[in-house]
Structure formats: C-alpha cells, structure tokens
Short mmCIF file of C-alpha atoms in Angstrom, two decimals:
data_model
loop_
_atom_site.label_atom_id
_atom_site.label_comp_id
_atom_site.label_asym_id
_atom_site.label_seq_id
_atom_site.Cartn_x
_atom_site.Cartn_y
_atom_site.Cartn_z
CA MET A 1 90.44 116.56 74.03
CA GLU A 2 92.17 113.17 73.97
CA SER A 3 90.25 109.94 73.65
CA THR A 4 91.44 106.50 74.50
CA SER A 5 90.09 102.95 74.13
CA GLY A 6 88.95 103.28 77.82
CA ALA A 7 88.68 107.09 78.48
CA THR A 8 88.27 110.59 77.28
CA VAL A 9 90.26 113.46 78.56
CA CYS A 10 89.48 116.98 78.23
CA ILE A 11 92.90 118.73 78.89
CA PRO A 12 93.18 122.57 79.38
CA GLU A 13 95.88 124.14 77.26
CA ASN A 14 98.76 123.94 79.54
CA GLU A 15 102.10 122.30 78.75
CA GLY A 16 102.73 120.98 82.19
CA THR A 17 99.31 119.14 82.18
CA ARG A 18 99.82 117.66 78.73
CA GLY A 19 103.26 116.37 79.88
CA ALA A 20 101.91 114.64 82.89
CA PHE A 21 99.47 112.83 80.56
CA GLN A 22 101.96 111.42 78.30
CA GLU A 23 101.88 108.03 80.27
CA ILE A 24 98.44 107.56 78.77
CA ALA A 25 99.77 107.79 75.21
CA PRO A 26 99.99 104.01 74.59
CA TYR A 27 96.19 104.04 74.86
CA ALA A 28 95.43 107.41 73.19
CA SER A 29 93.74 108.15 69.80
CA THR A 30 94.22 111.70 69.44
CA SER A 31 92.83 114.25 66.69
CA GLU A 32 95.80 113.50 64.51
CA GLU A 33 94.58 110.03 63.93
CA LEU A 34 91.10 111.06 62.71
CA GLU A 35 90.54 110.47 59.02
CA TYR A 36 90.44 113.47 56.49
CA GLY A 37 86.84 113.91 55.79
CA ASP A 38 85.61 112.93 58.99
CA PHE A 39 82.83 115.13 60.59
CA LEU A 40 84.52 116.34 63.86
CA PRO A 41 81.72 116.54 66.21
CA THR A 42 80.53 113.06 65.14
CA ALA A 43 83.92 111.54 65.52
CA ILE A 44 84.19 113.26 68.90
CA GLU A 45 80.92 111.93 70.08
CA ALA A 46 81.61 108.57 68.95
CA ALA A 47 84.95 108.52 71.10
CA ILE A 48 83.03 109.69 74.24
CA ARG A 49 80.37 107.22 73.66
CA GLY A 50 82.74 104.43 73.21
CA ALA A 51 84.66 105.12 76.49
CA ASN A 52 84.30 103.45 79.84
CA LEU A 53 85.90 106.44 81.75
CA HIS A 54 85.74 110.12 81.34
CA ILE A 55 88.07 112.74 83.01
CA ALA A 56 87.10 116.39 82.69
CA ILE A 57 89.67 119.10 83.75
CA PHE A 58 87.84 122.23 84.72
CA SER A 59 89.98 125.31 84.41
CA GLU A 60 89.18 128.84 84.95
CA ARG A 61 88.34 129.32 81.32
CA TYR A 62 86.64 125.98 80.58
CA ALA A 63 83.24 127.36 80.29
CA GLU A 64 84.38 129.91 77.57
CA SER A 65 84.39 126.76 75.24
CA PRO A 66 81.18 125.41 73.74
CA TRP A 67 82.97 122.46 72.68
CA CYS A 68 83.92 121.48 76.09
CA LEU A 69 80.66 122.26 77.45
CA GLU A 70 79.03 120.18 74.76
CA GLU A 71 81.63 117.42 75.39
CA LEU A 72 80.95 117.45 79.08
CA SER A 73 77.16 117.13 78.35
CA LEU A 74 77.68 114.12 76.15
CA MET A 75 79.91 112.51 78.96
CA VAL A 76 77.00 113.13 81.40
CA LYS A 77 74.52 111.62 79.03
CA SER A 78 76.65 108.68 78.34
CA GLY A 79 76.25 107.48 81.97
CA VAL A 80 80.04 106.39 82.16
CA LYS A 81 82.15 107.21 85.17
CA ILE A 82 83.53 110.80 85.27
CA VAL A 83 86.45 111.87 87.35
CA PRO A 84 86.61 115.57 87.69
CA ILE A 85 89.74 117.74 88.13
CA PHE A 86 88.99 121.14 89.49
CA TYR A 87 92.24 123.13 88.18
CA TYR A 88 92.20 126.49 89.97
CA VAL A 89 88.46 126.39 90.31
CA GLU A 90 86.04 124.87 93.05
CA PRO A 91 83.15 122.42 92.65
CA SER A 92 80.87 125.31 93.72
CA ASP A 93 81.85 127.44 90.59
CA LEU A 94 80.10 124.50 88.70
CA ARG A 95 77.25 123.78 91.06
CA TYR A 96 75.96 127.31 91.38
CA VAL A 97 76.50 128.65 87.90
CA ALA A 98 72.71 128.27 87.11
CA GLN A 99 72.12 130.67 90.19
CA GLY A 100 74.65 133.39 88.69
CA LYS A 101 77.49 132.54 91.14
CA GLY A 102 80.99 131.48 90.46
CA LYS A 103 83.86 131.79 87.90
CA TYR A 104 81.83 130.44 85.02
CA VAL A 105 79.01 133.11 85.27
CA ALA A 106 80.71 135.67 83.00
CA ALA A 107 81.26 132.97 80.29
CA PHE A 108 77.62 132.01 80.23
CA ASN A 109 76.77 135.74 80.14
CA LYS A 110 78.71 136.09 76.98
CA HIS A 111 77.17 132.91 75.38
CA GLU A 112 73.70 134.39 75.97
CA LYS A 113 74.59 137.83 74.48
CA LYS A 114 75.87 136.14 71.37
CA CYS A 115 72.61 134.30 70.79
CA ARG A 116 74.34 131.51 69.09
CA TYR A 117 72.94 128.81 71.33
CA LYS A 118 69.25 128.29 72.32
CA PRO A 119 68.31 128.85 76.00
CA GLU A 120 67.64 125.20 76.34
CA LYS A 121 71.23 124.20 75.44
CA LEU A 122 72.74 126.76 77.79
CA GLN A 123 70.60 125.17 80.60
CA GLU A 124 71.75 121.75 79.57
CA TRP A 125 75.36 122.69 79.87
CA LYS A 126 74.63 124.34 83.23
CA ARG A 127 72.89 121.08 84.35
CA ALA A 128 75.93 119.02 83.17
CA LEU A 129 78.25 121.24 85.18
CA SER A 130 76.20 120.98 88.41
CA ASP A 131 75.82 117.23 88.11
CA VAL A 132 79.65 116.70 87.86
CA SER A 133 80.37 119.11 90.61
CA PHE A 134 79.00 116.51 92.92
CA TYR A 135 81.48 113.64 91.79
CA ILE A 136 84.68 112.85 93.74
CA GLY A 137 87.78 114.13 92.08
CA GLN A 138 90.85 116.32 92.45
CA ILE A 139 91.37 119.87 93.39
CA ILE A 140 94.43 121.87 92.18
CA LYS A 141 94.79 125.13 93.71
CA ASN A 142 98.49 125.61 94.91
CA ASN A 143 101.57 125.92 92.70
CA GLY A 144 103.48 122.72 92.51
CA ASP A 145 100.56 120.43 93.01
CA GLU A 146 99.99 119.97 89.20
CA MET A 147 102.32 116.98 88.48
CA ARG A 148 101.54 115.16 91.68
CA LEU A 149 97.90 115.23 91.35
CA PHE A 150 97.88 114.84 87.44
CA LYS A 151 100.07 111.70 88.13
CA ASN A 152 97.30 110.31 90.61
CA ILE A 153 94.85 110.87 87.68
CA VAL A 154 97.03 109.02 85.26
CA ASN A 155 97.23 106.06 87.68
CA ILE A 156 93.46 106.10 87.81
CA VAL A 157 93.11 105.94 84.15
CA LEU A 158 95.61 103.26 83.68
CA LYS A 159 93.91 101.13 86.46
CA GLU A 160 90.54 101.68 84.88
CA ILE A 161 91.53 100.83 81.17
CA GLN A 162 94.07 98.29 81.71
CA HIS A 163 92.01 95.84 83.75
CA VAL A 164 89.54 94.74 81.07
CA PRO A 165 88.74 91.08 82.08
CA LEU A 166 90.26 88.54 79.74
CA MET A 167 87.76 85.80 78.34
CA VAL A 168 88.56 82.78 80.32
CA ALA A 169 86.24 79.96 79.27
CA LYS A 170 82.54 79.24 78.12
CA HIS A 171 82.13 76.49 80.73
CA PRO A 172 84.58 76.99 83.60
CA ILE A 173 83.51 73.98 85.65
CA GLY A 174 85.65 73.69 88.83
CA LEU A 175 87.69 76.80 88.02
CA ASN A 176 86.74 78.65 91.13
CA GLU A 177 87.95 76.09 93.33
CA ALA A 178 91.26 75.60 91.29
CA VAL A 179 91.92 79.38 91.52
CA GLU A 180 91.33 79.43 95.33
CA ASP A 181 93.58 76.68 95.94
CA PHE A 182 96.22 78.37 93.73
CA GLU A 183 95.86 81.63 95.54
CA ASN A 184 96.27 79.90 98.85
CA ALA A 185 99.46 78.33 97.77
CA LEU A 186 100.91 81.69 96.53
CA GLN A 187 100.04 83.24 99.85
CA LEU A 188 99.62 86.85 98.09
CA VAL A 189 99.45 89.40 100.79
CA PRO A 190 97.76 92.92 99.94
CA GLY A 191 100.67 95.55 99.94
CA ASP A 192 103.38 93.20 100.03
CA GLN A 193 106.39 94.69 98.28
CA SER A 194 108.39 91.61 97.65
CA VAL A 195 108.96 90.05 94.23
CA GLN A 196 107.32 86.73 93.52
CA ILE A 197 107.86 84.64 90.39
CA VAL A 198 105.58 81.67 90.05
CA GLY A 199 105.34 79.14 87.22
CA ILE A 200 102.47 76.93 86.35
CA TRP A 201 103.76 73.62 84.69
CA GLY A 202 101.73 70.80 83.16
CA MET A 203 100.72 68.76 80.05
CA GLY A 204 99.28 70.67 77.32
CA GLY A 205 95.43 71.09 77.61
CA SER A 206 95.39 70.84 81.27
CA GLY A 207 94.22 74.38 81.69
CA LYS A 208 97.41 76.32 82.65
CA THR A 209 96.27 79.35 80.60
CA THR A 210 92.70 79.18 81.83
CA LEU A 211 93.85 79.15 85.49
CA ALA A 212 96.58 81.99 84.69
CA LYS A 213 93.89 84.25 83.13
CA GLU A 214 91.26 83.87 85.72
CA LEU A 215 93.77 84.63 88.25
CA TYR A 216 94.82 87.94 86.30
CA ASN A 217 91.21 88.71 86.14
CA ARG A 218 91.05 88.48 90.13
CA ARG A 219 94.13 90.20 90.91
CA SER A 220 95.03 92.82 88.37
CA SER A 221 92.74 95.29 89.77
CA SER A 222 94.59 95.55 93.14
CA MET A 223 98.15 96.33 91.19
CA GLU A 224 99.16 99.69 89.95
CA ARG A 225 100.07 98.19 86.39
CA SER A 226 99.39 94.79 84.90
CA CYS A 227 99.83 93.02 81.71
CA PHE A 228 99.23 89.63 80.20
CA ILE A 229 101.51 88.55 77.47
CA PHE A 230 100.48 85.62 75.15
CA ASP A 231 102.45 83.20 73.01
CA ILE A 232 106.00 83.93 74.56
CA ARG A 233 107.19 80.62 72.85
CA GLU A 234 106.40 81.90 69.35
CA ALA A 235 108.47 85.01 69.91
CA LYS A 236 111.86 83.41 69.76
CA GLY A 237 114.15 85.62 67.83
CA ALA A 238 111.58 88.57 68.43
CA LEU A 239 111.78 89.05 72.22
CA GLN A 240 112.40 92.92 71.45
CA LYS A 241 109.05 92.99 69.85
CA LYS A 242 107.40 91.17 72.83
CA GLN A 243 109.15 93.61 75.26
CA SER A 244 107.60 96.60 73.50
CA GLU A 245 104.34 94.81 73.69
CA LEU A 246 104.69 94.33 77.55
CA LEU A 247 105.85 97.84 78.00
CA LYS A 248 102.82 99.30 76.07
CA GLY A 249 100.50 96.98 78.14
CA LEU A 250 102.10 98.48 81.27
CA GLY A 251 101.60 102.16 80.27
CA VAL A 252 105.12 102.86 79.00
CA ASN A 253 105.60 104.34 75.59
CA GLU A 254 109.32 104.22 74.99
CA PRO A 255 110.88 102.80 72.02
CA VAL A 256 113.10 99.72 72.59
CA ASP A 257 116.08 99.42 70.27
CA ASN A 258 117.48 96.07 71.86
CA ILE A 259 116.76 93.52 74.40
CA GLU A 260 119.09 95.10 77.08
CA GLN A 261 117.46 98.48 76.74
CA GLY A 262 114.04 96.83 77.18
CA LYS A 263 115.26 95.22 80.30
CA ALA A 264 116.50 98.41 81.73
CA ILE A 265 113.23 99.92 81.19
CA LEU A 266 111.45 97.07 82.79
CA ALA A 267 113.70 97.05 85.70
CA ARG A 268 112.96 100.82 86.32
CA LEU A 269 109.18 100.23 86.02
CA LEU A 270 109.17 97.24 88.33
CA ARG A 271 111.05 99.22 91.05
CA SER A 272 108.46 102.02 90.88
CA PHE A 273 105.01 100.17 90.87
CA ARG A 274 103.37 97.15 92.14
CA VAL A 275 103.19 95.15 88.98
CA LEU A 276 101.40 92.00 87.84
CA ILE A 277 102.81 90.27 84.72
CA VAL A 278 101.48 87.01 83.39
CA MET A 279 103.54 85.29 80.45
CA ASP A 280 101.83 82.43 78.78
CA ASP A 281 103.70 79.57 77.04
CA VAL A 282 107.04 80.15 78.29
CA ASP A 283 109.62 77.48 77.41
CA HIS A 284 113.12 79.07 78.05
CA VAL A 285 114.89 80.76 80.75
CA ASP A 286 116.08 83.55 78.48
CA GLN A 287 112.51 84.60 78.04
CA LEU A 288 112.17 85.08 81.75
CA ASP A 289 115.38 87.17 81.97
CA ALA A 290 114.29 89.43 79.07
CA PHE A 291 110.87 90.15 80.76
CA LEU A 292 111.48 89.91 84.46
CA PRO A 293 114.92 91.68 85.08
CA VAL A 294 114.58 91.33 88.91
#
C-alpha cells in the first residue's frame, strides 16, 4: 500500500504497475517514511482515514492477503470515494464470493480453515468486496493494457488530489461578478489546445491574487494538471527552487539541476497535457521565461 495526502493505493506486487504509479510519487508517503516504533496497523489506518480518494487494485491473489482485505474494509467504512482496478479479475469475482463463486473463494476457504479470523470478520471482508464490485473502475485483462490503463488511473488520482480549493477570502463581496467578467474576457473554450498567457495588473491590495485564486478554483478541475505558485517575486536568485516546486505541483518528480533543465522539463509537460499554471506576484519577464517556456 502507498498512501498520499489525497489517496491510498493498494498495489499488487508487479514491477510494471509500480512503475506506472511513479507519477504519484510527489504526493506519496510510503512505508519508508513511517517512524520507527510506530504501530503499523494504526499508521495504515490513519493513512486510509486521512485520504480523500482510495484506489484498490484487485489482482488474482488479492484475497489471500488479510492486510489487503482489512485495508479494503477500512476504505469502505471511511465513506471516501473508491476507484477499483480489476487486474485480471472480474467484478463478479468480488460480488459473489459470499455465494461461493469466483476466483476469491479458494482464498477465503483457506482463511476459514486456519481459524485465525472470526466468522464476523470474514463476512465483513466479503461485504466490502461485494460493495466495491459495484463501483465504476477499470478492468485489465489483456496483455499490453496495463500501462495505458494505469496511466488513466494516475490521471484520476492527480486530478482528485491536486484540486484542493484555495482559501480565497472571508468576505468575497462582488467576487463572483468580477470572476465572471474576467472569464468572459478570457474567452476560455473547453477543449481548446491553444496556449494562453494572461496577466492581471493593478495596484497593491486591489484584489489581484483573490481574483486569480478564485479563477484557479473554478478552472483547475477541467485541466489535466494545475498548480498555483505564490510569491514569485521573492524567489529572485532562486528560480530553480521555484521550478522544482512548480513541477512537483504538476505531478513531476524529477530533479532540477539548473534553470535550463527545468525549462526543458516544463516544455515537455506543457506539450503533453492541458495545464493551468497561476503565478502570483510576478515582476520580471525572466520569471515568465523560466516558468512558461512556450
């Protein structure tokens, strides 16, 4: 299992699937980061309860693991959105295990024979499997499908955990009308692949950042990647660090050794995805060049 600030992911032991999930790494808090002395079940439960998205990957041997079954039960109890991936299994293998049907029956028969878990616990796990079988997810059953479908799941995760609304203002009087006027002026068209660079200029304290944050909150969910970078002006002489911050916010966990390398990575990203980048407090054209190499 890997847990992120916005998602928990149960990953089957498969190097291909783990490689596909490296894009989530900037958000991940893995078992390597747990403190020595932590009680592992408690730490895992805390990670699951603290997430706002769960992904459960059901492989053929999933039900052999009491850990995975217990984690799934915790996910269901949390009431948080669950995205299932059926990895060479069918939803029916989960749905009908209580009726003695499907690929997971043998695993549950072994659990029952070992008598390590109470019948109530086994029934709880079966109910969790049945519940999740009705959720919309992804089915993988052909060789070569793995990377494409896992990339789709990665994009779902990034979209869910990146779009946490920014705090705009306690008393946003007239903000809605101002944002609507601004959007009309931008003429943003859904699905438009062109590049738009727009600046908001005005006196200090006139509400530029508030307007930009509200626009970001409204538009970021329609983009594949998005990031709001604050205090650009204060980064003079440290643009490379800000580039790394931007890349991490966009889901890229690559080291940046110099500004030119950062520009190259950003250019590649901007060619591959629909991206919304908001830069706050820009006061020099070099900053635009470093962050928007288009």
